[in-house]
Coordinates of C-alpha atoms in Angstrom, one line a residue:
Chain A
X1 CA -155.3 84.5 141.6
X2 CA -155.8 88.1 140.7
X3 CA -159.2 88.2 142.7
X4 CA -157.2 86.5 145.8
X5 CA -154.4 89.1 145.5
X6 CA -156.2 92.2 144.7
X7 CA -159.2 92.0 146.9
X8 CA -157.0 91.0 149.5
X9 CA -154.8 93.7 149.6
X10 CA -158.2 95.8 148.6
X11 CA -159.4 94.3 152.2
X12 CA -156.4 95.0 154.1
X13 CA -156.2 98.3 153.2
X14 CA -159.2 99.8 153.5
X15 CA -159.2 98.2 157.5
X16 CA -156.1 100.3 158.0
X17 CA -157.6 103.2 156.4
X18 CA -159.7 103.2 159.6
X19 CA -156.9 103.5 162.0
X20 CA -153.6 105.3 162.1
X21 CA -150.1 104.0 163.2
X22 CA -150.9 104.9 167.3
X23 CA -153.0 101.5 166.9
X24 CA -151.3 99.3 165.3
X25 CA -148.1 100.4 167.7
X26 CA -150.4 100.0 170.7
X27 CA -152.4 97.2 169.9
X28 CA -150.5 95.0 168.0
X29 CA -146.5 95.8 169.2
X30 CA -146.8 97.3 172.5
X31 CA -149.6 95.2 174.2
X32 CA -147.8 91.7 172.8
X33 CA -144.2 92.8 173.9
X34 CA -145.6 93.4 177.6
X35 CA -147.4 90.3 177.5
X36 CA -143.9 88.7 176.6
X37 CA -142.3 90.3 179.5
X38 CA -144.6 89.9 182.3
X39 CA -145.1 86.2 181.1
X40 CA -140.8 85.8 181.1
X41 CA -140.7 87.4 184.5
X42 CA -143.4 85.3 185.8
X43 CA -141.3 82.3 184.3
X44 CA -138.4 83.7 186.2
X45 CA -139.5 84.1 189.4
X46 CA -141.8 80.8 189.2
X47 CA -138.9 78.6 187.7
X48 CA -141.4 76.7 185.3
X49 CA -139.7 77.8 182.0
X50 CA -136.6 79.4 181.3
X51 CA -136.3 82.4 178.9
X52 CA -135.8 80.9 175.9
X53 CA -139.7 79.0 176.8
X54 CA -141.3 82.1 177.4
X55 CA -139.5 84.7 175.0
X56 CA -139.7 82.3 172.0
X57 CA -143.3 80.8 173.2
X58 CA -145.0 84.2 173.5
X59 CA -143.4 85.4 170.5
X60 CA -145.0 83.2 168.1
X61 CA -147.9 84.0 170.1
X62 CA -148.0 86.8 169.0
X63 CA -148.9 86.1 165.3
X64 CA -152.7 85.1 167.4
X65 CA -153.2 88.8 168.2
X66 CA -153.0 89.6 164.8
X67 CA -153.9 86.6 162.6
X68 CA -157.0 85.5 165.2
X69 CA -158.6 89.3 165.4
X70 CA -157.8 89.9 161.7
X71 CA -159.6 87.0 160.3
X72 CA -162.3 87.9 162.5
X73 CA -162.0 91.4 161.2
X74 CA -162.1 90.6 157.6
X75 CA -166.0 89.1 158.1
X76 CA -166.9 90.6 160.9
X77 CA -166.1 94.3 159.5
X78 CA -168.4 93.3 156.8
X79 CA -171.5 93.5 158.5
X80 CA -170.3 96.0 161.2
X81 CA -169.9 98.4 158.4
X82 CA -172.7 97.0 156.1
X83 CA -170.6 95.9 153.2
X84 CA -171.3 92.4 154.0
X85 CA -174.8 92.3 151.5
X86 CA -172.3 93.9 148.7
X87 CA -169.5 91.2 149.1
X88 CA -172.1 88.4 149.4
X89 CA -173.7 89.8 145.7
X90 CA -170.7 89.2 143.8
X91 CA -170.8 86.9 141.4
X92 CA -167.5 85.6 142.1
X93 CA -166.1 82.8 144.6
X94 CA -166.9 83.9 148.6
X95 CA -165.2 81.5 149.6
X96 CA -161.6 82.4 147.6
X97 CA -162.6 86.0 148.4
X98 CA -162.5 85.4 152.1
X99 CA -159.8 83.0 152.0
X100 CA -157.6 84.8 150.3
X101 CA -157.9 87.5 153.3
X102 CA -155.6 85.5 155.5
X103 CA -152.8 86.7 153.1
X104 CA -152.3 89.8 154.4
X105 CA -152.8 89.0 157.9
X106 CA -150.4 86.1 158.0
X107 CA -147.9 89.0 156.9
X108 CA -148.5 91.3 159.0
X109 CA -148.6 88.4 162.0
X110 CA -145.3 87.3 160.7
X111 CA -143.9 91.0 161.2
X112 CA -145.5 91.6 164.3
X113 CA -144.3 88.2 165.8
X114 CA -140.5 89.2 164.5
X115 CA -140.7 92.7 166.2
X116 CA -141.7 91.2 169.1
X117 CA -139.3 88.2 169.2
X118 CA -136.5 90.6 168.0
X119 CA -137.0 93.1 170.7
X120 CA -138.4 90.8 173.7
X121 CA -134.9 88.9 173.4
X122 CA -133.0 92.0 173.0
X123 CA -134.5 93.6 176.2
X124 CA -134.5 90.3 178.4
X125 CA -130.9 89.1 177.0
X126 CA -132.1 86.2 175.1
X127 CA -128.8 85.2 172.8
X128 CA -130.2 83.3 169.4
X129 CA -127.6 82.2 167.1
X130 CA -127.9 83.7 163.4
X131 CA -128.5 80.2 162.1
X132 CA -131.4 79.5 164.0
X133 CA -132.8 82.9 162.6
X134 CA -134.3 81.1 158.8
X135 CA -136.2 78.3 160.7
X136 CA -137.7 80.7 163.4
X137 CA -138.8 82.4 160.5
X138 CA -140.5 79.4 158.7
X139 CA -142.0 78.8 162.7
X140 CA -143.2 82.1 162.6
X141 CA -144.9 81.8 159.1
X142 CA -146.5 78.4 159.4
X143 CA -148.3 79.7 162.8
X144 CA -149.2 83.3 161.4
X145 CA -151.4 81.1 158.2
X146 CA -152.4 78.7 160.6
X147 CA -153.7 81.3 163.0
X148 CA -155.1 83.3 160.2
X149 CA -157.3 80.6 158.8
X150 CA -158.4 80.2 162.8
X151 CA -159.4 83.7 162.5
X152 CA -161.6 83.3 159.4
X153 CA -163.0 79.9 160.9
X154 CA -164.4 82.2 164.2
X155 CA -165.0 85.4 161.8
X156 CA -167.2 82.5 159.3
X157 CA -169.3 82.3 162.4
X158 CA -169.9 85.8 162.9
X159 CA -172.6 85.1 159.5
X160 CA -174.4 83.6 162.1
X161 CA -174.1 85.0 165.4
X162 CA -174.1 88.6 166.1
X163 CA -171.1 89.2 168.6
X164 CA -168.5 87.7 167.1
X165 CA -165.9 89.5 169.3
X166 CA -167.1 87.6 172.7
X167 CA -165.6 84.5 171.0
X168 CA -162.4 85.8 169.6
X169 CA -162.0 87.6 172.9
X170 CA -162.7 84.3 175.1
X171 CA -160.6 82.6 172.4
X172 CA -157.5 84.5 172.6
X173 CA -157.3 84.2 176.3
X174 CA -157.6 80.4 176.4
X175 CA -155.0 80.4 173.6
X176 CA -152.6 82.1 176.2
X177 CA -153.8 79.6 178.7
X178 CA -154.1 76.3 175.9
X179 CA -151.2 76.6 173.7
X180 CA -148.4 75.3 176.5
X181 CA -147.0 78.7 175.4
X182 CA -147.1 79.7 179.0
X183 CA -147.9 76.7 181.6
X184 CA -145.9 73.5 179.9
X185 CA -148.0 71.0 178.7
X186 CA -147.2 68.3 180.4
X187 CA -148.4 70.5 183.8
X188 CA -152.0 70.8 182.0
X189 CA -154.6 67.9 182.1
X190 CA -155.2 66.0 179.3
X191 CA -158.3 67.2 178.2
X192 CA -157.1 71.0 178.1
X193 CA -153.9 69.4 176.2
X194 CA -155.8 68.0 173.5
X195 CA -157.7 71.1 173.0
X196 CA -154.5 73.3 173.0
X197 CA -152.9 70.2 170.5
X198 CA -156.0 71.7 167.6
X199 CA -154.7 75.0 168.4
X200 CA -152.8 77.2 165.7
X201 CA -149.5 78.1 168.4
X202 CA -149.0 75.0 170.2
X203 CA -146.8 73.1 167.8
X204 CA -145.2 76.3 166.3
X205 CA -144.3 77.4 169.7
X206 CA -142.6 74.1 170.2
X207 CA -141.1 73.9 167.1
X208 CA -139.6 77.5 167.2
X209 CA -138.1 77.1 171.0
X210 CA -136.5 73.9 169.6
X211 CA -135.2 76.1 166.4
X212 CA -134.1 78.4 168.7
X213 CA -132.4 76.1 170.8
X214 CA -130.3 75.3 167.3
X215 CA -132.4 71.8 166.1
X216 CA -132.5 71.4 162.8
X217 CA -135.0 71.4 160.1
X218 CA -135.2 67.4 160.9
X219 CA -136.1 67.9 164.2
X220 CA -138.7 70.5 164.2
X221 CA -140.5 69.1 160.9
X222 CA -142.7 67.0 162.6
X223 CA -144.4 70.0 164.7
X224 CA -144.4 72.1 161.7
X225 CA -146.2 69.7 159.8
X226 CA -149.1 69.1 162.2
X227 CA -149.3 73.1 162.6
X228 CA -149.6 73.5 158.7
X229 CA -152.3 70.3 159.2
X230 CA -153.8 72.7 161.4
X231 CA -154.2 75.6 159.5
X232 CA -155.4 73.8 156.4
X233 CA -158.5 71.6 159.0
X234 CA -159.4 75.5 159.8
X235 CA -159.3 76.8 156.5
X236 CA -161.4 73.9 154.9
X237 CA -163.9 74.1 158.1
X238 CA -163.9 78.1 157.0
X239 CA -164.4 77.3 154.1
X240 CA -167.4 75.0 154.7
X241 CA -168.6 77.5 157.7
X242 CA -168.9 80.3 155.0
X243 CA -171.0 78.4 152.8
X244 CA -172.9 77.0 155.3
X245 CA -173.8 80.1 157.0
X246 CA -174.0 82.2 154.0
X247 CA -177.1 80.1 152.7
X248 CA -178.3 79.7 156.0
X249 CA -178.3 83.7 156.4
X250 CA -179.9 84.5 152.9
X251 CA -182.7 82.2 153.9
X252 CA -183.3 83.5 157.0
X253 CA -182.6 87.5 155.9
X254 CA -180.6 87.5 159.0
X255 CA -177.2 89.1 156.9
X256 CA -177.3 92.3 158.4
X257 CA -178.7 91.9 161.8
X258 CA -176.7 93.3 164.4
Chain B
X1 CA -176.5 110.3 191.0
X2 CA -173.4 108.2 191.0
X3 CA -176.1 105.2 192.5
X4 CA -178.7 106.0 189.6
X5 CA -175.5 106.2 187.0
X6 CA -174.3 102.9 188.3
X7 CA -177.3 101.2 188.0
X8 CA -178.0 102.8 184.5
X9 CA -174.2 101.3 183.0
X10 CA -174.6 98.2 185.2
X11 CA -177.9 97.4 182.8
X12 CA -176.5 99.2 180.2
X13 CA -173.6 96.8 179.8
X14 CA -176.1 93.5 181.1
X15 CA -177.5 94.3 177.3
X16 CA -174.4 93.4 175.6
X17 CA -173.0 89.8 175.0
X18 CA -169.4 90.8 174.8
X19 CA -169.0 92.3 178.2
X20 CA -171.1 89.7 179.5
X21 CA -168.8 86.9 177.7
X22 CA -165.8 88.4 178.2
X23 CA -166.1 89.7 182.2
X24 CA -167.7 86.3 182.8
X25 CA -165.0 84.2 181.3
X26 CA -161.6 85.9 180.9
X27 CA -161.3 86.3 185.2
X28 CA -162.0 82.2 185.2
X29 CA -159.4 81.8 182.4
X30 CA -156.7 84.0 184.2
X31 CA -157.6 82.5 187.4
X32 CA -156.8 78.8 185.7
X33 CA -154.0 80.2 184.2
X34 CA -152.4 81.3 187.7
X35 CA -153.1 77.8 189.6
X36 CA -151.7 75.3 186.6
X37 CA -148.4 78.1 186.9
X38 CA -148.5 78.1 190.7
X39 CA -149.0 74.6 190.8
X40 CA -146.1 73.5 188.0
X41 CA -143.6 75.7 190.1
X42 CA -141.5 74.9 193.1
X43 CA -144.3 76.9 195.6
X44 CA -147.3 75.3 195.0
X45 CA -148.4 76.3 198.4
X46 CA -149.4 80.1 197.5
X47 CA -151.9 79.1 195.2
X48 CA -154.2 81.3 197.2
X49 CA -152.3 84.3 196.6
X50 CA -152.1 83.2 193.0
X51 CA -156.0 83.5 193.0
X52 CA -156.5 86.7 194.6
X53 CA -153.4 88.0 192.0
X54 CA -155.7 86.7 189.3
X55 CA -158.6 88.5 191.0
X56 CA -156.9 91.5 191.0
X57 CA -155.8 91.6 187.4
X58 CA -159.6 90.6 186.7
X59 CA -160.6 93.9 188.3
X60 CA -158.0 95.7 187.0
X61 CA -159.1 94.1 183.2
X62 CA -162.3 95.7 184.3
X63 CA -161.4 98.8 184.8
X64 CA -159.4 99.3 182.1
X65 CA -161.6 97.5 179.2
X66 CA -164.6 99.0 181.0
X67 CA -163.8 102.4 181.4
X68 CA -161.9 102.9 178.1
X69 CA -165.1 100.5 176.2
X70 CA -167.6 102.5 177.4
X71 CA -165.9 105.8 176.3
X72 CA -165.5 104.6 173.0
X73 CA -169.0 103.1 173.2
X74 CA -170.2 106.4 173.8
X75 CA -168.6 107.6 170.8
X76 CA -169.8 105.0 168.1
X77 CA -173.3 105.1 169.4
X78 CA -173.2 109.5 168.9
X79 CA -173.9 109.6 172.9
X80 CA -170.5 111.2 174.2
X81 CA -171.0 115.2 173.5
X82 CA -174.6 114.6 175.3
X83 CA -172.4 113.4 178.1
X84 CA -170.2 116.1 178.0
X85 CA -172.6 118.7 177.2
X86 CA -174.7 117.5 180.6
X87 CA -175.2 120.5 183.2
X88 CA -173.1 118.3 185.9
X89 CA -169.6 118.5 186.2
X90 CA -167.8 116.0 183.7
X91 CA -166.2 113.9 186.4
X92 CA -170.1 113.5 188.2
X93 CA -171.0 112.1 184.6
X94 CA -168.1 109.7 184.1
X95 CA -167.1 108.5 187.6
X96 CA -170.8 106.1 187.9
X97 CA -169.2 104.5 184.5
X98 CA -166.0 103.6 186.0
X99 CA -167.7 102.5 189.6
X100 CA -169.9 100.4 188.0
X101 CA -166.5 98.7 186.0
X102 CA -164.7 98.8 189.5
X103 CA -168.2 97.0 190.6
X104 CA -168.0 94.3 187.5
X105 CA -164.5 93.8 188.8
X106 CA -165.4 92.4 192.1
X107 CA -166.8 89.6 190.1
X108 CA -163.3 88.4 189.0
X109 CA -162.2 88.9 192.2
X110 CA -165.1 86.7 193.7
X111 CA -164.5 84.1 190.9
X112 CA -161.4 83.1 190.8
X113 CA -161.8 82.4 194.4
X114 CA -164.8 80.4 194.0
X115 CA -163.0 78.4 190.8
X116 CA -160.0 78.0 192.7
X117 CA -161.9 76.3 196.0
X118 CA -164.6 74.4 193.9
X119 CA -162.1 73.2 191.3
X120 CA -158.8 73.1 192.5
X121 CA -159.0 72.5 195.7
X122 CA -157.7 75.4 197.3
X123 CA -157.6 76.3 200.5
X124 CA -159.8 79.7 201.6
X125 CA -157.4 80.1 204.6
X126 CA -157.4 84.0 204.9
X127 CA -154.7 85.6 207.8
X128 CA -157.6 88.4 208.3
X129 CA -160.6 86.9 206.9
X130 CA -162.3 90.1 208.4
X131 CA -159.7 92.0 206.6
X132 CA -160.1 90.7 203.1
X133 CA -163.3 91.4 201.7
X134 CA -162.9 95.6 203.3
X135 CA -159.5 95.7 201.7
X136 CA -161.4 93.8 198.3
X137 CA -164.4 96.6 198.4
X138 CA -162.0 99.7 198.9
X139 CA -159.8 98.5 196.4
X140 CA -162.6 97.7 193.7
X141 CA -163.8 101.5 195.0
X142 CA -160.6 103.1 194.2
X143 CA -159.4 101.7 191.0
X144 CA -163.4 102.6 190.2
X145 CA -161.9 106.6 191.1
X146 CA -158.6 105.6 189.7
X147 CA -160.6 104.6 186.0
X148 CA -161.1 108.4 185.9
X149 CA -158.0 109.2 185.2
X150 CA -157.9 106.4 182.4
X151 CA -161.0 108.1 180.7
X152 CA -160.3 111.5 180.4
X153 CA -157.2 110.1 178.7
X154 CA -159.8 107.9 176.2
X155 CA -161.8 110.8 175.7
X156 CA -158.9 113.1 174.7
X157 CA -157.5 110.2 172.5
X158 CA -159.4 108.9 169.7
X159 CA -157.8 105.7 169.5
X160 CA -158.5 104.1 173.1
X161 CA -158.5 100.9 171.9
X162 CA -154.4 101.1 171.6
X163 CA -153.8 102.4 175.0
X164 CA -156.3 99.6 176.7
X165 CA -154.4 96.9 175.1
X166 CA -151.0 98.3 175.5
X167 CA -151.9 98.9 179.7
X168 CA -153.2 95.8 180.7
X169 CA -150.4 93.5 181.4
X170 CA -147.7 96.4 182.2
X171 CA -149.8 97.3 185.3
X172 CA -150.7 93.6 186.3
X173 CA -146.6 93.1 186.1
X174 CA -145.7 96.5 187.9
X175 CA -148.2 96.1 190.6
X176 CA -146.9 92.6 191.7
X177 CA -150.4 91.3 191.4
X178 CA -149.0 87.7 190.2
X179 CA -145.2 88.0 191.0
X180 CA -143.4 90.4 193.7
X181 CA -142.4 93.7 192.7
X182 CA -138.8 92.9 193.7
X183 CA -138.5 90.2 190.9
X184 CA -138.5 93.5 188.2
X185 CA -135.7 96.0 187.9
X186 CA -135.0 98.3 190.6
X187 CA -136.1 101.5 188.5
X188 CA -139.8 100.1 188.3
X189 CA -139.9 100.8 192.1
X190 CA -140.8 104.5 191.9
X191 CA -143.4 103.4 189.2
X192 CA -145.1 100.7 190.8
X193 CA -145.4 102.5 194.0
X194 CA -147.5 105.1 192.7
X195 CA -149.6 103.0 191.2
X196 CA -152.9 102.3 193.4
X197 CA -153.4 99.0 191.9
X198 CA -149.5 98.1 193.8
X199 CA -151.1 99.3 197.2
X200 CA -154.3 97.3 196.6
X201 CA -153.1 94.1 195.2
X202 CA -150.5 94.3 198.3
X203 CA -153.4 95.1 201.3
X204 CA -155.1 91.9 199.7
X205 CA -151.9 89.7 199.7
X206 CA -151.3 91.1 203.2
X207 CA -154.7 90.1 204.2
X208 CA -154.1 86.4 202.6
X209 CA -151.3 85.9 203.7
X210 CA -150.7 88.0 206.8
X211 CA -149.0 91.7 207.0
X212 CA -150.4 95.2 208.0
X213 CA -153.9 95.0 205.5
X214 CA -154.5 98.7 206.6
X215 CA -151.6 101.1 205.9
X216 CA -151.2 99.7 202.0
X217 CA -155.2 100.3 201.9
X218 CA -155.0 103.5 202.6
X219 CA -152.3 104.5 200.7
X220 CA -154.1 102.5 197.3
X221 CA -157.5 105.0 198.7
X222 CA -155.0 107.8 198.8
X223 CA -153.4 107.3 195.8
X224 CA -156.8 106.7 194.1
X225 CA -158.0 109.8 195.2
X226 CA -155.2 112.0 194.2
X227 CA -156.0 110.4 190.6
X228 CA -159.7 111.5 190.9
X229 CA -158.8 115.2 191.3
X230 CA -156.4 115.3 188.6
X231 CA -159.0 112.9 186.4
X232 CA -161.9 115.6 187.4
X233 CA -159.5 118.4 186.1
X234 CA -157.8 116.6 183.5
X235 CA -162.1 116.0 182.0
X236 CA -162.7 119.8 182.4
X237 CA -159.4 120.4 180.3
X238 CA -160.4 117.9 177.8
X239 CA -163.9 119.4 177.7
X240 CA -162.3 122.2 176.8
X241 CA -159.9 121.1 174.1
X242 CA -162.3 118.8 172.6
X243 CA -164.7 121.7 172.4
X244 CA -162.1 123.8 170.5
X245 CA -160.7 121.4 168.2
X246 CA -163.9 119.7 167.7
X247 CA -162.6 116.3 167.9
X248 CA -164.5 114.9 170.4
X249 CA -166.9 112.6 168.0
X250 CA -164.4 111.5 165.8
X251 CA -163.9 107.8 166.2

């Protein structure tokens, strides 16, 4: 536990030491929030979702900016910087070491995503009642692991290929497209639904616009269990990639290649 | 020079996978994006104009990703002070980089179209078909000249990064490239209209969908140009500054 906690919060800190609050304003609160907007207005003007679809939707959203890039950032960094040989020496779990990574960006991703929800509604005049606030929170928390573990999934192949941020760019965009955060699903065809459906987002997002909507815990369980079955497939398949890719990159003395 | 600079970034940035991947299939995914909207809302007969909206935010995801990307490019890889320490004027050494994005652009623009007739069916039925692709090449030209602007604000600004992801989807919302300006609040007005981007998404909707192409084109190569002065001044400032705080490098 102590190497999962420590290194970590070791990890997380040392990837902010890089930046400075501008970025993580910009990038992370600012960029989301306008995506939130122009998405609500669009659902305004097009009549496809009311506000309460596209403010909660994009929202939990949100927690993909963070959790996705994040867990991409926490391998991928790695090797940018060339601490990746170092990490990959230790004589300890890689697999718990990376894993335990998607700690601190499923807390930041559940703070970005309350920002954003908190302010989106305030500025577009989204009323949620105060009881609906604890299960909007435990929406927002299952998608930010789920979406974390994606992250370390995609960043677990960035042992093997060398631009890892073409697919967590490419991925990000089809998750605004996939997720039925912003065209319903039942307007998609199937195929793209069942590939949104193995997306982190989808079933949070439906969940949390139910929660919002004032359903119970009953209601929305059954979407926040498949989105915590989600995050757990992607954890286990990171945890599988990591291995996998690790040996494969040791044998081929590809670990630093760039 | 801007030719031989264009080419140079067009091949520089052929080299790399992520601007490949990404220009390649972001515009496709915006452009699906836009139909399955159009198409699940009560006006399913402007999918058109929802493609060449999508266009348009593809080249305006150019521009911005592009011009900011290669400026902090230039400073991971150690290559920026050469740039600025070049005997040319700083805006003769930046503007081929954001041409060539404005250039990359065009390909979202051409795409979406092509996505949105080969896959979903949609009709190509331009009001000026003559129009379109004049109004599609100035507008590409001027954000291109408007990008200045954008870098000499990434090159003063370490942290570029934050501002390209924070101006990507104001702009496509304020320039009514998906949705019509008068949907927003009455105080984005004076904003949107002087934004080039509003005047070129509009001369293309006018020539899809009928409307005078020409005065909005002119005011979106107007506008752009007024940007490229103050860009071309606003990089001999920076040069400056950058000089005397030594900060240019620092990434």
């Amino acid at each position: 536990m102590r190497l999962l906690g420590l290194g970590s919060v070791i990890a997380y800190r040392a990837l902010f030491n890089w930046t400075t609050p501008t970025v993580f304003v910009g990038s992370l609160l600012i960029g989301p929030l306008f995506q939130l907007i122009f998405f609500a207005y669009v659902g305004r003007e097009l009549a496809v979702g009311d506000d309460r679809f596209y403010i909660v939707g994009n929202a939990v959203l949100s927690v993909a900016w963070t959790c996705v890039f994040g867990g991409v950032m926490a391998i991928g960094n790695e090797r940018r910087f060339g601490t990746l040989g170092h990490v990959l020496l230790s004589p300890r779990s890689r697999t718990l070491i990376f894993l335990g990574r998607a700690t601190p960006y499923a807390l930041n991703g559940l703070f970005v995503a309350a920002v954003i929800l908190t302010v989106g509604a305030l500025m577009l005049g989204l009323h949620i009642p105060a009881s609906a606030i604890p299960l909007l929170a435990l929406c927002l928390a299952v998608s930010s692991v789920a979406c974390s573990f994606f992250g370390l999934t995609l960043g677990a192949l960035g042992l093997r290929f060398r631009d890892i941020w073409v697919i967590s760019n490419v991925t990000t965009a089809l998750m605004v497209l996939l997720t039925g955060v912003n065209v319903p699903a039942d307007h998609l065809p199937g195929f793209l639904r069942a590939v949104g459906s193995a997306l982190p987002v989808t079933h949070a997002a439906a969940a949390a616009r139910d929660a919002a909507g004032g359903a119970g815990l009953a209601t929305i369980a059954p979407d926040l269990l498949i989105e915590a079955g989600i995050g757990i497939a992607y954890a286990v398949l990171a945890a599988v990639l990591l291995r996998i890719f690790e040996a494969e990159s040791r044998r081929r003395a590809s670990l630093d290649t760039l | 020079m801007l030719l031989l600079g264009m080419l140079f970034h067009l091949k520089h940035a052929s080299r790399s996978p992520f601007e490949i991947g990404s220009f390649v299939v972001v515009p496709i995914v915006q452009a699906t994006l836009a139909v399955y909207l159009f198409r699940a809302s009560a006006e399913p007969q402007k999918l058109l104009q929802a493609a060449v909206g999508a266009g348009m935010m593809g080249v305006w995801s150019s521009v911005l990703f592009g011009a900011g990307g290669a400026i902090q490019s230039q400073r991971w890889q150690g290559t920026l002070e050469m740039l600025m320490l070049a005997p040319r004027r700083p805006v003769m050494v930046f503007l081929p980089i954001t041409l060539a994005n404005g250039a990359m652009g065009s390909y979202a623009l051409l795409a979406t179209l092509v996505w949105g007739r080969v896959l979903y069916g949609v009709e190509l039925d331009f009001a000026h078909p003559f129009a379109f692709p004049v109004a599609a090449l100035v507008t590409v030209l001027s954000l291109g000249a408007f990008g200045i602007l954008l870098a000499s604000l990434f090159i003063l600004v370490r942290h570029a990064n934050a501002f390209m992801n924070a101006l990507e989807y104001p702009i496509w919302l304020l320039s009514g490239m998906l949705l019509p300006i008068a949907s927003l609040p009455a105080w984005t007005g004076p904003i949107a209209a002087a934004l080039p981007t509003t005047w070129g998404a509009r001369a293309l909707r006018e020539a899809t969908s009928g409307g005078a192409v020409w005065p909005s084109l002119g005011l979106c190569a107007a506008i752009s140009a007024v940007c490229l002065g103050l860009g071309a001044l606003s990089l001999v400032h920076v040069e400056r500054r950058a000089r005397a705080a030594a900060t240019l490098a620092l990434a």
